Amino acid sequence: MTEAGGNFSHRPVLLDEVLGLTGSAGERYWVDCTLGGAGHAMAILELAGDQARLLGLDRDDAAIAAASARLAAVGDRAIVVRSRFSQVDEVVQERQYGRLVRGRYRVDGLIADIGVSSEQIDRAERGFSYGRPGPLDMRMGSEGETARELIERLSVNDLATVLWRYGEVPRAVRVAAAMKEALAAGEAETTTELARAIEKAVGSGAKRSHNPATLPFQALRIAVNDELGELERLLAQLPELLDMGGVGILITFHSLEDRMVKRRFAELTQGPVLPRGLPVTGGRRANFELAERGAGATEREKGENSRARSARIRAIRRIAWEA
Ligand SMILES: C[S@@+](CC[C@H](N)C(=O)[O-])C[C@H]1O[C@@H](n2cnc3c(N)ncnc32)[C@H](O)[C@@H]1O
């Protein structure tokens, strides 16, 4: 792992599984909702051949810069846009990207490898890491409230709800109160100080498999970046972005997100639900089929990349219109 220079050097998570879903070469339109260092994006373009194009989004300026530099090698086959993926449909329609089918622009593939990148965690000044001192920021983009502002604004109870909902943090009220007190006393100016305040609140005697700040930091990060709201809006837009045969690939890193993807994909692949008692004439074919059902990384990949340990991949493919 590199220090402040950033770390976009990892092999993209679940790359073989992603490439197995990309289909044949040819004139294909891809959207990468989470460009990061453009690892998946480059690999997809290389596999799909000279006629493939890719529109890549990221909310983070540093990722946009890194991805643009890497994708310069493919010239105008790649377009890079700084945007949250909850606005992916707007970006696609405004730019008239893809193929105009049934009144809207649609694509052959969309991938989202969501969450925080190794490069974001590695840069202490982004404030994601409790291991090295950084500001209480945790924003992936440059807009919105920082972690510090969030802790200051919420009441102890509301902060505890955030900690419980997004991190299942044990003794959430006690941890929330400790965070607010430490901040008010000027004793949590950095991520490492906040982590110490959390540890003090829960005691350091208990046997633990991970640092007591892990789950509270995860919860704060999810809240600061509205990660579940972003995912929900992406999942709402996904189906109408896919052309016939198009695949939507989601890689998630914790059970809250995976559950949302699983549920949405189940809805989309189960076909129309008819009112009870209505005679079923013809098939009840859904518009989508499951193309990947939640596989994780191989033991080998987990050994090589700790981020892959909790990764899950799910995908759908369009097989019909308006079934
Ligand atoms: C794990 S990295 C992606 C790595 C990339 N697949 C690669 O191969 O290099 C996740 C990226 O998604 C971005 N991201 C997370 N949530 C986002 C959102 N709601 N909208 C846009 N980008 C987002 C982060 O800024 C980060 O750069």
PDB file of C-alpha atoms in Angstrom, residues 42-250:
ATOM      1  CA  MET A  42      -9.777  -0.482 -18.359  1.00  0.00           C
ATOM      2  CA  ALA A  43     -10.158  -4.254 -18.143  1.00  0.00           C
ATOM      3  CA  ILE A  44     -13.697  -4.098 -19.569  1.00  0.00           C
ATOM      4  CA  LEU A  45     -12.596  -1.867 -22.452  1.00  0.00           C
ATOM      5  CA  GLU A  46      -9.655  -4.118 -23.223  1.00  0.00           C
ATOM      6  CA  LEU A  47     -11.831  -7.220 -23.291  1.00  0.00           C
ATOM      7  CA  ALA A  48     -14.703  -5.660 -25.214  1.00  0.00           C
ATOM      8  CA  GLY A  49     -12.438  -4.415 -27.993  1.00  0.00           C
ATOM      9  CA  ASP A  50     -11.947  -1.278 -30.086  1.00  0.00           C
ATOM     10  CA  GLN A  51     -15.610  -0.562 -30.668  1.00  0.00           C
ATOM     11  CA  ALA A  52     -16.566  -0.556 -26.998  1.00  0.00           C
ATOM     12  CA  ARG A  53     -17.145   2.708 -25.151  1.00  0.00           C
ATOM     13  CA  LEU A  54     -17.364   3.563 -21.495  1.00  0.00           C
ATOM     14  CA  LEU A  55     -18.899   6.406 -19.521  1.00  0.00           C
ATOM     15  CA  GLY A  56     -17.317   6.547 -16.079  1.00  0.00           C
ATOM     16  CA  LEU A  57     -18.543   8.369 -12.986  1.00  0.00           C
ATOM     17  CA  ASP A  58     -17.048   9.043  -9.598  1.00  0.00           C
ATOM     18  CA  ARG A  59     -17.905  11.609  -6.928  1.00  0.00           C
ATOM     19  CA  ASP A  60     -14.271  11.979  -5.841  1.00  0.00           C
ATOM     20  CA  ASP A  61     -11.954  14.481  -7.563  1.00  0.00           C
ATOM     21  CA  ALA A  62      -8.850  12.403  -6.820  1.00  0.00           C
ATOM     22  CA  ALA A  63     -10.441   9.336  -8.429  1.00  0.00           C
ATOM     23  CA  ILE A  64     -11.532  11.401 -11.425  1.00  0.00           C
ATOM     24  CA  ALA A  65      -7.956  12.633 -11.907  1.00  0.00           C
ATOM     25  CA  ALA A  66      -6.454   9.142 -11.563  1.00  0.00           C
ATOM     26  CA  ALA A  67      -9.060   7.528 -13.828  1.00  0.00           C
ATOM     27  CA  SER A  68      -8.757  10.262 -16.481  1.00  0.00           C
ATOM     28  CA  ALA A  69      -4.996   9.812 -16.621  1.00  0.00           C
ATOM     29  CA  ARG A  70      -5.351   6.057 -17.025  1.00  0.00           C
ATOM     30  CA  LEU A  71      -8.196   6.190 -19.542  1.00  0.00           C
ATOM     31  CA  ALA A  72      -6.351   8.731 -21.714  1.00  0.00           C
ATOM     32  CA  ALA A  73      -4.793   5.658 -23.334  1.00  0.00           C
ATOM     33  CA  VAL A  74      -8.143   4.788 -24.972  1.00  0.00           C
ATOM     34  CA  GLY A  75      -8.831   8.321 -26.260  1.00  0.00           C
ATOM     35  CA  ASP A  76     -12.469   9.244 -26.882  1.00  0.00           C
ATOM     36  CA  ARG A  77     -13.715   5.716 -26.190  1.00  0.00           C
ATOM     37  CA  ALA A  78     -13.979   6.740 -22.538  1.00  0.00           C
ATOM     38  CA  ILE A  79     -15.807   9.726 -21.066  1.00  0.00           C
ATOM     39  CA  VAL A  80     -15.183  10.673 -17.438  1.00  0.00           C
ATOM     40  CA  VAL A  81     -17.747  12.665 -15.438  1.00  0.00           C
ATOM     41  CA  ARG A  82     -17.625  13.773 -11.823  1.00  0.00           C
ATOM     42  CA  SER A  83     -21.029  12.819 -10.487  1.00  0.00           C
ATOM     43  CA  ARG A  84     -22.755  10.793  -7.819  1.00  0.00           C
ATOM     44  CA  PHE A  85     -24.134   7.574  -9.228  1.00  0.00           C
ATOM     45  CA  SER A  86     -27.591   8.435  -7.952  1.00  0.00           C
ATOM     46  CA  GLN A  87     -27.618  10.779 -10.981  1.00  0.00           C
ATOM     47  CA  VAL A  88     -26.450   8.200 -13.489  1.00  0.00           C
ATOM     48  CA  ASP A  89     -29.657   8.241 -15.530  1.00  0.00           C
ATOM     49  CA  GLU A  90     -29.563  12.032 -15.822  1.00  0.00           C
ATOM     50  CA  VAL A  91     -25.940  11.935 -17.003  1.00  0.00           C
ATOM     51  CA  VAL A  92     -26.661   9.191 -19.564  1.00  0.00           C
ATOM     52  CA  GLN A  93     -29.771  10.899 -20.992  1.00  0.00           C
ATOM     53  CA  GLU A  94     -28.233  14.397 -21.042  1.00  0.00           C
ATOM     54  CA  ARG A  95     -25.152  13.170 -22.869  1.00  0.00           C
ATOM     55  CA  GLN A  96     -27.210  10.950 -25.147  1.00  0.00           C
ATOM     56  CA  TYR A  97     -24.821   8.158 -24.313  1.00  0.00           C
ATOM     57  CA  GLY A  98     -25.609   4.634 -25.494  1.00  0.00           C
ATOM     58  CA  ARG A  99     -28.313   3.474 -27.891  1.00  0.00           C
ATOM     59  CA  LEU A 100     -31.699   5.170 -28.244  1.00  0.00           C
ATOM     60  CA  VAL A 101     -34.155   2.330 -27.632  1.00  0.00           C
ATOM     61  CA  ARG A 102     -37.821   2.678 -26.693  1.00  0.00           C
ATOM     62  CA  GLY A 103     -37.506   6.409 -26.115  1.00  0.00           C
ATOM     63  CA  ARG A 104     -34.399   6.534 -23.930  1.00  0.00           C
ATOM     64  CA  TYR A 105     -30.667   5.983 -24.028  1.00  0.00           C
ATOM     65  CA  ARG A 106     -29.670   2.528 -22.869  1.00  0.00           C
ATOM     66  CA  VAL A 107     -26.443   0.611 -22.412  1.00  0.00           C
ATOM     67  CA  ASP A 108     -25.075  -2.922 -22.610  1.00  0.00           C
ATOM     68  CA  GLY A 109     -23.477  -2.945 -19.210  1.00  0.00           C
ATOM     69  CA  LEU A 110     -23.373  -1.030 -15.971  1.00  0.00           C
ATOM     70  CA  ILE A 111     -21.040  -1.749 -13.086  1.00  0.00           C
ATOM     71  CA  ALA A 112     -20.890  -0.302  -9.580  1.00  0.00           C
ATOM     72  CA  ASP A 113     -18.107  -1.417  -7.224  1.00  0.00           C
ATOM     73  CA  ILE A 114     -19.377   0.585  -4.316  1.00  0.00           C
ATOM     74  CA  GLY A 115     -17.945   1.854  -1.109  1.00  0.00           C
ATOM     75  CA  VAL A 116     -14.694   3.442  -0.223  1.00  0.00           C
ATOM     76  CA  SER A 117     -11.501   2.779  -2.183  1.00  0.00           C
ATOM     77  CA  SER A 118      -8.138   1.687  -0.793  1.00  0.00           C
ATOM     78  CA  GLU A 119      -6.756   4.976  -2.046  1.00  0.00           C
ATOM     79  CA  GLN A 120      -9.328   6.945  -0.022  1.00  0.00           C
ATOM     80  CA  ILE A 121      -8.573   4.948   3.126  1.00  0.00           C
ATOM     81  CA  ASP A 122      -4.821   5.189   2.637  1.00  0.00           C
ATOM     82  CA  ARG A 123      -4.790   8.964   2.489  1.00  0.00           C
ATOM     83  CA  ALA A 124      -4.920  10.078   6.117  1.00  0.00           C
ATOM     84  CA  GLU A 125      -6.064  13.574   5.159  1.00  0.00           C
ATOM     85  CA  ARG A 126      -9.370  12.159   3.877  1.00  0.00           C
ATOM     86  CA  GLY A 127     -10.259  11.176   7.428  1.00  0.00           C
ATOM     87  CA  PHE A 128     -11.442   7.582   6.778  1.00  0.00           C
ATOM     88  CA  SER A 129      -8.713   5.904   8.796  1.00  0.00           C
ATOM     89  CA  TYR A 130      -8.505   5.641  12.563  1.00  0.00           C
ATOM     90  CA  GLY A 131      -4.989   4.260  12.243  1.00  0.00           C
ATOM     91  CA  ARG A 132      -3.358   7.523  11.198  1.00  0.00           C
ATOM     92  CA  PRO A 133      -4.350  11.031  12.273  1.00  0.00           C
ATOM     93  CA  GLY A 134      -6.527  12.932   9.836  1.00  0.00           C
ATOM     94  CA  PRO A 135      -9.348  15.464  10.001  1.00  0.00           C
ATOM     95  CA  LEU A 136     -12.863  14.204  10.847  1.00  0.00           C
ATOM     96  CA  ASP A 137     -13.962  14.512   7.239  1.00  0.00           C
ATOM     97  CA  MET A 138     -14.849  11.135   5.570  1.00  0.00           C
ATOM     98  CA  ARG A 139     -16.512  12.727   2.536  1.00  0.00           C
ATOM     99  CA  MET A 140     -15.876  10.923  -0.743  1.00  0.00           C
ATOM    100  CA  GLY A 141     -16.760  14.062  -2.665  1.00  0.00           C
ATOM    101  CA  SER A 142     -16.199  17.684  -1.749  1.00  0.00           C
ATOM    102  CA  GLU A 143     -19.814  18.593  -1.035  1.00  0.00           C
ATOM    103  CA  GLY A 144     -21.958  18.055   2.062  1.00  0.00           C
ATOM    104  CA  GLU A 145     -21.429  17.655   5.750  1.00  0.00           C
ATOM    105  CA  THR A 146     -18.181  16.283   7.226  1.00  0.00           C
ATOM    106  CA  ALA A 147     -18.105  13.617   9.946  1.00  0.00           C
ATOM    107  CA  ARG A 148     -17.280  16.316  12.471  1.00  0.00           C
ATOM    108  CA  GLU A 149     -20.283  18.422  11.438  1.00  0.00           C
ATOM    109  CA  LEU A 150     -22.518  15.364  11.562  1.00  0.00           C
ATOM    110  CA  ILE A 151     -21.432  14.436  15.103  1.00  0.00           C
ATOM    111  CA  GLU A 152     -21.882  18.039  16.229  1.00  0.00           C
ATOM    112  CA  ARG A 153     -25.333  18.415  14.649  1.00  0.00           C
ATOM    113  CA  LEU A 154     -26.957  15.179  15.843  1.00  0.00           C
ATOM    114  CA  SER A 155     -28.242  14.623  19.368  1.00  0.00           C
ATOM    115  CA  VAL A 156     -26.733  11.732  21.319  1.00  0.00           C
ATOM    116  CA  ASN A 157     -29.794   9.611  20.554  1.00  0.00           C
ATOM    117  CA  ASP A 158     -29.809  10.371  16.846  1.00  0.00           C
ATOM    118  CA  LEU A 159     -26.080   9.734  16.615  1.00  0.00           C
ATOM    119  CA  ALA A 160     -26.576   6.437  18.458  1.00  0.00           C
ATOM    120  CA  THR A 161     -29.269   5.503  15.928  1.00  0.00           C
ATOM    121  CA  VAL A 162     -26.810   6.156  13.090  1.00  0.00           C
ATOM    122  CA  LEU A 163     -24.162   4.034  14.827  1.00  0.00           C
ATOM    123  CA  TRP A 164     -26.583   1.199  15.394  1.00  0.00           C
ATOM    124  CA  ARG A 165     -28.289   1.281  12.025  1.00  0.00           C
ATOM    125  CA  TYR A 166     -25.155   1.495   9.870  1.00  0.00           C
ATOM    126  CA  GLY A 167     -22.642  -0.309  12.070  1.00  0.00           C
ATOM    127  CA  GLU A 168     -24.606  -2.340  14.638  1.00  0.00           C
ATOM    128  CA  VAL A 169     -22.267  -0.683  17.131  1.00  0.00           C
ATOM    129  CA  PRO A 170     -22.642  -2.268  20.590  1.00  0.00           C
ATOM    130  CA  ARG A 171     -23.447   0.218  23.365  1.00  0.00           C
ATOM    131  CA  ALA A 172     -24.228   2.796  20.716  1.00  0.00           C
ATOM    132  CA  VAL A 173     -25.622   5.421  23.129  1.00  0.00           C
ATOM    133  CA  ARG A 174     -22.503   5.311  25.266  1.00  0.00           C
ATOM    134  CA  VAL A 175     -20.250   5.551  22.201  1.00  0.00           C
ATOM    135  CA  ALA A 176     -22.304   8.418  20.751  1.00  0.00           C
ATOM    136  CA  ALA A 177     -22.141  10.351  24.021  1.00  0.00           C
ATOM    137  CA  ALA A 178     -18.380   9.785  24.257  1.00  0.00           C
ATOM    138  CA  MET A 179     -17.887  11.053  20.712  1.00  0.00           C
ATOM    139  CA  LYS A 180     -19.841  14.225  21.340  1.00  0.00           C
ATOM    140  CA  GLU A 181     -18.154  14.882  24.675  1.00  0.00           C
ATOM    141  CA  ALA A 182     -14.666  14.367  23.255  1.00  0.00           C
ATOM    142  CA  LEU A 183     -15.432  16.718  20.382  1.00  0.00           C
ATOM    143  CA  ALA A 184     -16.848  19.402  22.677  1.00  0.00           C
ATOM    144  CA  ALA A 185     -13.796  19.134  24.944  1.00  0.00           C
ATOM    145  CA  GLY A 186     -11.380  19.532  22.025  1.00  0.00           C
ATOM    146  CA  GLU A 187     -10.177  15.963  22.576  1.00  0.00           C
ATOM    147  CA  ALA A 188     -11.231  14.588  19.200  1.00  0.00           C
ATOM    148  CA  GLU A 189      -9.593  16.878  16.699  1.00  0.00           C
ATOM    149  CA  THR A 190      -8.323  13.971  14.608  1.00  0.00           C
ATOM    150  CA  THR A 191      -9.472  10.492  13.600  1.00  0.00           C
ATOM    151  CA  THR A 192      -6.975   8.821  15.948  1.00  0.00           C
ATOM    152  CA  GLU A 193      -8.166  10.951  18.876  1.00  0.00           C
ATOM    153  CA  LEU A 194     -11.782  10.104  18.116  1.00  0.00           C
ATOM    154  CA  ALA A 195     -10.843   6.411  17.976  1.00  0.00           C
ATOM    155  CA  ARG A 196      -9.179   6.745  21.395  1.00  0.00           C
ATOM    156  CA  ALA A 197     -12.301   8.357  22.830  1.00  0.00           C
ATOM    157  CA  ILE A 198     -14.376   5.429  21.504  1.00  0.00           C
ATOM    158  CA  GLU A 199     -11.982   2.905  22.996  1.00  0.00           C
ATOM    159  CA  LYS A 200     -12.099   4.691  26.354  1.00  0.00           C
ATOM    160  CA  ALA A 201     -15.913   4.581  26.285  1.00  0.00           C
ATOM    161  CA  VAL A 202     -16.186   0.854  25.653  1.00  0.00           C
ATOM    162  CA  GLY A 203     -13.122  -0.174  27.667  1.00  0.00           C
ATOM    163  CA  SER A 204     -10.088  -1.891  26.268  1.00  0.00           C
ATOM    164  CA  GLY A 205     -10.188  -5.033  28.401  1.00  0.00           C
ATOM    165  CA  ALA A 206     -12.614  -7.110  26.364  1.00  0.00           C
ATOM    166  CA  LYS A 207     -11.235  -9.567  23.842  1.00  0.00           C
ATOM    167  CA  ARG A 208     -11.889  -8.178  20.414  1.00  0.00           C
ATOM    168  CA  SER A 209     -11.285  -9.321  16.886  1.00  0.00           C
ATOM    169  CA  HIS A 210     -11.170  -5.748  15.605  1.00  0.00           C
ATOM    170  CA  ASN A 211     -10.518  -2.210  16.779  1.00  0.00           C
ATOM    171  CA  PRO A 212     -13.548  -0.763  18.657  1.00  0.00           C
ATOM    172  CA  ALA A 213     -13.487   2.185  16.239  1.00  0.00           C
ATOM    173  CA  THR A 214     -14.031  -0.009  13.146  1.00  0.00           C
ATOM    174  CA  LEU A 215     -17.818  -0.182  13.289  1.00  0.00           C
ATOM    175  CA  PRO A 216     -18.406   3.406  14.485  1.00  0.00           C
ATOM    176  CA  PHE A 217     -16.160   4.671  11.675  1.00  0.00           C
ATOM    177  CA  GLN A 218     -18.026   2.533   9.133  1.00  0.00           C
ATOM    178  CA  ALA A 219     -21.340   3.906  10.380  1.00  0.00           C
ATOM    179  CA  LEU A 220     -20.164   7.522  10.230  1.00  0.00           C
ATOM    180  CA  ARG A 221     -18.821   7.051   6.716  1.00  0.00           C
ATOM    181  CA  ILE A 222     -22.069   5.516   5.477  1.00  0.00           C
ATOM    182  CA  ALA A 223     -24.057   8.391   6.984  1.00  0.00           C
ATOM    183  CA  VAL A 224     -21.728  11.175   5.786  1.00  0.00           C
ATOM    184  CA  ASN A 225     -21.888   9.903   2.204  1.00  0.00           C
ATOM    185  CA  ASP A 226     -25.540   8.804   2.300  1.00  0.00           C
ATOM    186  CA  GLU A 227     -24.276   5.519   0.909  1.00  0.00           C
ATOM    187  CA  LEU A 228     -27.515   3.567   1.280  1.00  0.00           C
ATOM    188  CA  GLY A 229     -29.583   6.396  -0.235  1.00  0.00           C
ATOM    189  CA  GLU A 230     -27.172   6.525  -3.159  1.00  0.00           C
ATOM    190  CA  LEU A 231     -27.493   2.768  -3.677  1.00  0.00           C
ATOM    191  CA  GLU A 232     -31.275   2.857  -3.449  1.00  0.00           C
ATOM    192  CA  ARG A 233     -31.484   5.536  -6.152  1.00  0.00           C
ATOM    193  CA  LEU A 234     -29.042   3.659  -8.375  1.00  0.00           C
ATOM    194  CA  LEU A 235     -31.068   0.455  -8.037  1.00  0.00           C
ATOM    195  CA  ALA A 236     -34.227   2.373  -8.949  1.00  0.00           C
ATOM    196  CA  GLN A 237     -32.653   3.694 -12.170  1.00  0.00           C
ATOM    197  CA  LEU A 238     -30.745   0.572 -13.198  1.00  0.00           C
ATOM    198  CA  PRO A 239     -33.440  -1.440 -15.037  1.00  0.00           C
ATOM    199  CA  GLU A 240     -34.445   1.295 -17.460  1.00  0.00           C
ATOM    200  CA  LEU A 241     -30.818   1.938 -18.353  1.00  0.00           C
ATOM    201  CA  LEU A 242     -30.277  -1.581 -19.688  1.00  0.00           C
ATOM    202  CA  ASP A 243     -30.816  -2.465 -23.341  1.00  0.00           C
ATOM    203  CA  MET A 244     -31.811  -6.014 -24.359  1.00  0.00           C
ATOM    204  CA  GLY A 245     -29.057  -8.376 -23.155  1.00  0.00           C
ATOM    205  CA  GLY A 246     -27.568  -5.608 -21.013  1.00  0.00           C
ATOM    206  CA  VAL A 247     -26.072  -6.547 -17.633  1.00  0.00           C
ATOM    207  CA  GLY A 248     -26.153  -4.616 -14.363  1.00  0.00           C
ATOM    208  CA  ILE A 249     -23.327  -5.642 -12.016  1.00  0.00           C
ATOM    209  CA  LEU A 250     -23.201  -4.622  -8.352  1.00  0.00           C
TER     210      LEU A 250
END
